[in-house]
Coordinates of C-alpha atoms in Angstrom, one line a residue:
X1 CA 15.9 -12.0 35.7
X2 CA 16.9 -8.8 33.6
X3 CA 20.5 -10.4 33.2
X4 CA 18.0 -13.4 31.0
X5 CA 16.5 -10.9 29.6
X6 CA 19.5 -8.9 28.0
X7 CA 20.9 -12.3 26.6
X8 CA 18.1 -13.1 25.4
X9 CA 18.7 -9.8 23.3
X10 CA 22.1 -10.0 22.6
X11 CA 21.1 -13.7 20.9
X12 CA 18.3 -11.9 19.0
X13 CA 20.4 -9.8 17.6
X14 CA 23.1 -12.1 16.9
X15 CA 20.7 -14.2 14.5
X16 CA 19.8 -10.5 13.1
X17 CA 23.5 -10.0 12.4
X18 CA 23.7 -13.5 10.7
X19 CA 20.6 -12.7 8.6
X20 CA 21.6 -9.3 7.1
X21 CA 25.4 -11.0 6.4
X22 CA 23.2 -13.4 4.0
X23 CA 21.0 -10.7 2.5
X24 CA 23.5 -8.3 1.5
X25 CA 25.7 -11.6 0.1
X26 CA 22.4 -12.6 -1.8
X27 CA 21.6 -9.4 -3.3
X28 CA 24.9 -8.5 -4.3
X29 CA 24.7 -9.9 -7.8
X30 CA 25.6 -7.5 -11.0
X31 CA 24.3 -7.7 -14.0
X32 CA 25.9 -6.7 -18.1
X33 CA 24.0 -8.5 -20.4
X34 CA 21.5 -6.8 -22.3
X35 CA 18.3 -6.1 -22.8
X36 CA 17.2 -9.4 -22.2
X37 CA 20.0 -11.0 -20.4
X38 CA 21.3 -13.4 -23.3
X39 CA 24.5 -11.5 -24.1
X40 CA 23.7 -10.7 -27.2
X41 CA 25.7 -7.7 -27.6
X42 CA 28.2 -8.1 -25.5
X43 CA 30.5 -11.0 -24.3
X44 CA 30.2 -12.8 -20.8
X45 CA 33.5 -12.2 -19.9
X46 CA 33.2 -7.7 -19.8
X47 CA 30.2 -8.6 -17.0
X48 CA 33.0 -10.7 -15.0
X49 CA 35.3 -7.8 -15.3
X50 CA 33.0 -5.3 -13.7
X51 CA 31.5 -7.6 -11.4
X52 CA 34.9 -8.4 -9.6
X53 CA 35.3 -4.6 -9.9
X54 CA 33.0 -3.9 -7.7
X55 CA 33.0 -6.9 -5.4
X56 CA 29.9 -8.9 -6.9
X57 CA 28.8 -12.1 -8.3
X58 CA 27.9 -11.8 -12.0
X59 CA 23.5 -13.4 -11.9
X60 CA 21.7 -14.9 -14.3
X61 CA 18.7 -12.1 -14.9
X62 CA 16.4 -11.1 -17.8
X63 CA 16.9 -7.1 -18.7
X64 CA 17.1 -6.9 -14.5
X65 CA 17.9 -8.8 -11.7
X66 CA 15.3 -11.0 -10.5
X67 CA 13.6 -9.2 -7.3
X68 CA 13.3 -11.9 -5.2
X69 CA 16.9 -11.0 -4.0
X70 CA 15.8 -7.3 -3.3
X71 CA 12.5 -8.6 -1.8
X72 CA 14.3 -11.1 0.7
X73 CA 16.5 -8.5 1.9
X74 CA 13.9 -5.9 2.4
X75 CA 12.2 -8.9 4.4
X76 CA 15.5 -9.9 6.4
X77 CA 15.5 -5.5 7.1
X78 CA 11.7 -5.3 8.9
X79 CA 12.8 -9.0 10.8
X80 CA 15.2 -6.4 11.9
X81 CA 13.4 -4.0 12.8
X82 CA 10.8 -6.2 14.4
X83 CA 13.3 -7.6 16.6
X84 CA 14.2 -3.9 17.6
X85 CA 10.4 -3.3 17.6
X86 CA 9.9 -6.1 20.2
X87 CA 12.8 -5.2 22.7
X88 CA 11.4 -1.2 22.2
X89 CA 7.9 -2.7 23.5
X90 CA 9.3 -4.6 26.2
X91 CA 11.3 -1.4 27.2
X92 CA 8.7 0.8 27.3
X93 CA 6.4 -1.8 29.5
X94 CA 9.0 -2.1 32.3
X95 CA 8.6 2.1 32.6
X96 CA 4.7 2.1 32.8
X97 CA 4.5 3.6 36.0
X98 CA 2.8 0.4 37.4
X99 CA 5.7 -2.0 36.6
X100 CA 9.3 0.9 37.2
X101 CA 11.2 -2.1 37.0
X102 CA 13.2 -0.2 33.9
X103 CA 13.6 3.0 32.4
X104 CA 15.3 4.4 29.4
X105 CA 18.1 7.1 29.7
X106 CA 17.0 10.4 30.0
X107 CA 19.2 13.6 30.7
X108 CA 19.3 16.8 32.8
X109 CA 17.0 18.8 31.3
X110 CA 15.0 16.1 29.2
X111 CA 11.1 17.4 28.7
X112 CA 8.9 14.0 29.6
X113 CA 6.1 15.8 28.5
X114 CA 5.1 19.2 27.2
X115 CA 2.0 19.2 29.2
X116 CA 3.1 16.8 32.7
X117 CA 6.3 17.8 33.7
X118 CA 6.3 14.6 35.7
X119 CA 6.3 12.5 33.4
X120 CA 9.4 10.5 32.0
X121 CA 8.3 9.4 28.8
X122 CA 10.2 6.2 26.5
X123 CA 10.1 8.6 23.6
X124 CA 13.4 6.7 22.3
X125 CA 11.4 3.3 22.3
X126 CA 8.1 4.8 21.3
X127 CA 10.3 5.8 18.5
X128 CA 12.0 2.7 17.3
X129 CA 8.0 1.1 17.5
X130 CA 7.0 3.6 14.9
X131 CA 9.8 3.2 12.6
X132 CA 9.7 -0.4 12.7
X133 CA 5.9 -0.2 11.2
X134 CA 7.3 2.4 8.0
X135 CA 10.0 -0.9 7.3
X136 CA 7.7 -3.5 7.6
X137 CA 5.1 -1.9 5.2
X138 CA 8.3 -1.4 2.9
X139 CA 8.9 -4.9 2.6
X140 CA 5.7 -5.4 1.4
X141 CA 6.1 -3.1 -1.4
X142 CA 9.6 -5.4 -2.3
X143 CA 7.4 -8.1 -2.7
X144 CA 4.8 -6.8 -4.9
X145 CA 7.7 -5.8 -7.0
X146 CA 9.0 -9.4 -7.5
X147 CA 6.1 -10.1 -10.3
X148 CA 7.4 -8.0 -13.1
X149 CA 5.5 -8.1 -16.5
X150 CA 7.7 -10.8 -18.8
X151 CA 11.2 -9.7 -19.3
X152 CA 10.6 -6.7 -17.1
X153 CA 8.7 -3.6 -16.7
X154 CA 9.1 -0.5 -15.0
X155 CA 6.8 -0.5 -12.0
X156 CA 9.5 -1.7 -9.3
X157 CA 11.6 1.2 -10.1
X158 CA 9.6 4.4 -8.3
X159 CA 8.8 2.0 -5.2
X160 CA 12.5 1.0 -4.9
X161 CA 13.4 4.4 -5.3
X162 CA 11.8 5.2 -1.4
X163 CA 11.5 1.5 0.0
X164 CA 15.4 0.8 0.1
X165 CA 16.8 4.0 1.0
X166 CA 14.5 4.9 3.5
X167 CA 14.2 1.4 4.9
X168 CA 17.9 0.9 5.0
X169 CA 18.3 4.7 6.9
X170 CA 15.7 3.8 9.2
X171 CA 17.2 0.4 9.8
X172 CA 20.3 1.8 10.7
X173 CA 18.6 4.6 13.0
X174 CA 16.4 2.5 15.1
X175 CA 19.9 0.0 15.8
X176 CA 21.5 3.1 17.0
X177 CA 18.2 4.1 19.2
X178 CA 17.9 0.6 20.7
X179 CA 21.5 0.5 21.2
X180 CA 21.7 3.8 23.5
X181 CA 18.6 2.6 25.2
X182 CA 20.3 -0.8 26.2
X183 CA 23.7 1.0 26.7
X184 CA 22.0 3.8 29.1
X185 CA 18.9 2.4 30.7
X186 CA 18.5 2.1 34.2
X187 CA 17.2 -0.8 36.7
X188 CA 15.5 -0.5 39.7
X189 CA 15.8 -4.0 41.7
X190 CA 14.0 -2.9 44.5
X191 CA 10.8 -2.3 42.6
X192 CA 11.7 -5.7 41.0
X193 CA 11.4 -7.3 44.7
X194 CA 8.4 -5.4 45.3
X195 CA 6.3 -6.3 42.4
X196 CA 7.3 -9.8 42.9
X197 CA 6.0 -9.9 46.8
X198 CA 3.3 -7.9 45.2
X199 CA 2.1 -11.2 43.4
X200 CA 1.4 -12.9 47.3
X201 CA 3.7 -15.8 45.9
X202 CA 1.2 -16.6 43.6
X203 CA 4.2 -16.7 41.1
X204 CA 5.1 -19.9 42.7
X205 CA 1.8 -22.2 41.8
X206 CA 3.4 -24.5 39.2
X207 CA 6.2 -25.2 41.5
X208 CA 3.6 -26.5 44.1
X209 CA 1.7 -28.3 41.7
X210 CA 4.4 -29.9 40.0
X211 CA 6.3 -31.1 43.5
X212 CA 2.2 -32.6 44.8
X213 CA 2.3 -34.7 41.6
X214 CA 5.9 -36.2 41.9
X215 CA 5.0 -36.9 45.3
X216 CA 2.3 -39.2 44.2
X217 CA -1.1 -36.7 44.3
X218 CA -3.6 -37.0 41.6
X219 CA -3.1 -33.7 39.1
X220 CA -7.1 -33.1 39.5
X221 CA -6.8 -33.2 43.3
X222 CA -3.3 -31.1 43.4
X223 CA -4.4 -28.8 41.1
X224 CA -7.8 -27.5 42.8
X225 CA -5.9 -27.5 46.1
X226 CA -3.2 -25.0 44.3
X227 CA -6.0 -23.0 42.7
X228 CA -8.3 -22.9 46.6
X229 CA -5.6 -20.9 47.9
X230 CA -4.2 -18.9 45.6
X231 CA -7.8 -17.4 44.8
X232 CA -7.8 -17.4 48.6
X233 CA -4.2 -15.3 49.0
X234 CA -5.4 -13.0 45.9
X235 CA -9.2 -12.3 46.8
X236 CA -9.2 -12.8 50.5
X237 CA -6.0 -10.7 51.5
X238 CA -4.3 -12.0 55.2
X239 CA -2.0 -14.8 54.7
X240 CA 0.4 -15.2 51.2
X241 CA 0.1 -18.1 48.7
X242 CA 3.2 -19.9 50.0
X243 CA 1.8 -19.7 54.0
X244 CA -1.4 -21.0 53.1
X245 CA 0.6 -24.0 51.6
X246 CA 2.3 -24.6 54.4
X247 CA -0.8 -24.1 56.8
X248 CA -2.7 -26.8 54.9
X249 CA -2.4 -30.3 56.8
X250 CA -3.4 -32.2 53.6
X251 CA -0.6 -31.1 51.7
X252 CA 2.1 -30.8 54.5
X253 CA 1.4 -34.7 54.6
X254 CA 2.7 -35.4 50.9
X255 CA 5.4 -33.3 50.9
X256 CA 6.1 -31.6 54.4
X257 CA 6.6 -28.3 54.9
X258 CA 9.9 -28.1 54.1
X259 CA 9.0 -29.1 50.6
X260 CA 6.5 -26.6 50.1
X261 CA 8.7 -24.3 50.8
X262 CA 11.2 -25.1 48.3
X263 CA 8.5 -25.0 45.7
X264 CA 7.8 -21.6 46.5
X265 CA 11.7 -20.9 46.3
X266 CA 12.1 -18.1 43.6
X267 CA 15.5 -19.3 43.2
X268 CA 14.8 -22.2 41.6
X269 CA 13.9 -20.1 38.1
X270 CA 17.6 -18.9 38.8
X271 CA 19.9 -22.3 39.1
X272 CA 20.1 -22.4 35.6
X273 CA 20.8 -19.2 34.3
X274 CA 24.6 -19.9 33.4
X275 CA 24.1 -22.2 31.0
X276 CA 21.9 -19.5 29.2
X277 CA 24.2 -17.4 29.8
X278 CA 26.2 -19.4 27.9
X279 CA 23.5 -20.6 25.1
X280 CA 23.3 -16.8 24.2
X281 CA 27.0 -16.7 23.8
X282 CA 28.0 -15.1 26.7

């Protein structure tokens, strides 16, 4: 259902939360002690000062901090952004015109296209999908900066200088994209029923198999019954997946028609969608 589907999201982005809370503890480490991080210049305890000053745990580093804490929280931002990425992708396939079941907000007035008035275009989820690419390519840059000649050299400094501003930026842009799109799509359930009775019940064929084997039918035998008429509803037309069940003598006999029918019962992938409700945290 699109209810599963939304807390599946909210619990996506619940880990997200989780991961950037340990990335931004991680790379918060400061650093005061020389050139080549032995204190030879300056006691321990003006580091600790600072470091409290400004909220962060005093490291052990070499002239810099070591930048596999800024490489695992450029990784933990693309994760981020992937997650977006994925939800942007799945947005933008419920609004091809052949599924409808979705679509993201658009206002009075919105151009879908400059060429097609017609069309509505995801332009907010093609969007995020973009970005998403610039902050994964980022990360790799953060971790071709963690091997730094001996003590240090200098060659992590002009990549940082772009990868972490702009990833962080674009980070926080595509959360506030994906959040209006969540926030302000739209549903159609109607199309939802229609694309599912578009199927011919064919949705339904693992039900069937699975209640012909617990009633005692070979898998082999069940299975090439299952697959004879659903290539029969799907290529021949007339009569849906579930009525050709029922019509079928052979199977009526192992489980009656009463129990095909409850295979091909769509509400069975529904009886348990409280208690994911409730694994997502809602």
């Amino acid at each position: 259902s699109h209810g599963i589907r939304m807390a599946l999201l909210h619990d996506e982005f619940c880990r997200a939360e989780e991961r950037l809370v340990e990335a931004k503890r991680e790379i918060a480490i400061g650093k005061i002690s020389g050139a080549v991080g032995t204190y030879a210049h300056l006691d321990p305890s003006i580091e600790a000062f600072v470091c409290k000053k400004l909220k962060l745990q005093p490291g052990a580093a070499t002239q810099v901090v070591p930048r596999d804490r800024h490489a695992a929280f450029a990784q933990v931002l693309a994760l981020v952004a992937a997650s977006a990425e994925r939800w942007a992708t799945e947005f933008r396939h419920l609004q091809r015109t052949e599924v409808g079941e979705a679509a993201e907000p658009f206002s009075k007035g919105q151009k879908g296209s400059s060429a097609m008035p017609h069309k509505r275009n995801p332009v907010n989820a093609e969007r995020i999908c973009g970005l998403a690419r610039i902050v994964r390519g980022n990360a790799l840059a953060a971790l071709e900066n963690v091997a730094l000649w001996h003590e240090r050299d200098i060659s992590h400094s002009s990549a940082e200088r772009i990868l972490f501003p702009d990833s962080t930026i674009l980070l926080d842009f595509i959360l506030a994209d994906l959040e209006a799109l969540v926030r302000g799509h739209t549903v159609d359930p109607k199309r939802m029923l229609a694309n599912l009775r578009a199927t011919r019940g064919l949705w339904a064929s693992q039900g069937a198999l699975l209640s012909l084997t617990r009633a005692g039918l070979p898998r082999r035998q069940a299975y090439e019954a299952i697959q004879k008429h659903a290539m029969a509803a799907w290529l021949e037309g007339g009569a849906d997946f579930p009525t050709r069940l029922e019509n079928d003598p052979d199977l009526g006999k192992k489980i009656g028609r009463k129990g095909l029918r409850e295979a091909c019962d769509a509400m069975r992938h529904l009886r348990h969608e409280k208690l994911i409700y409730r694994r997502c945290g809602l």
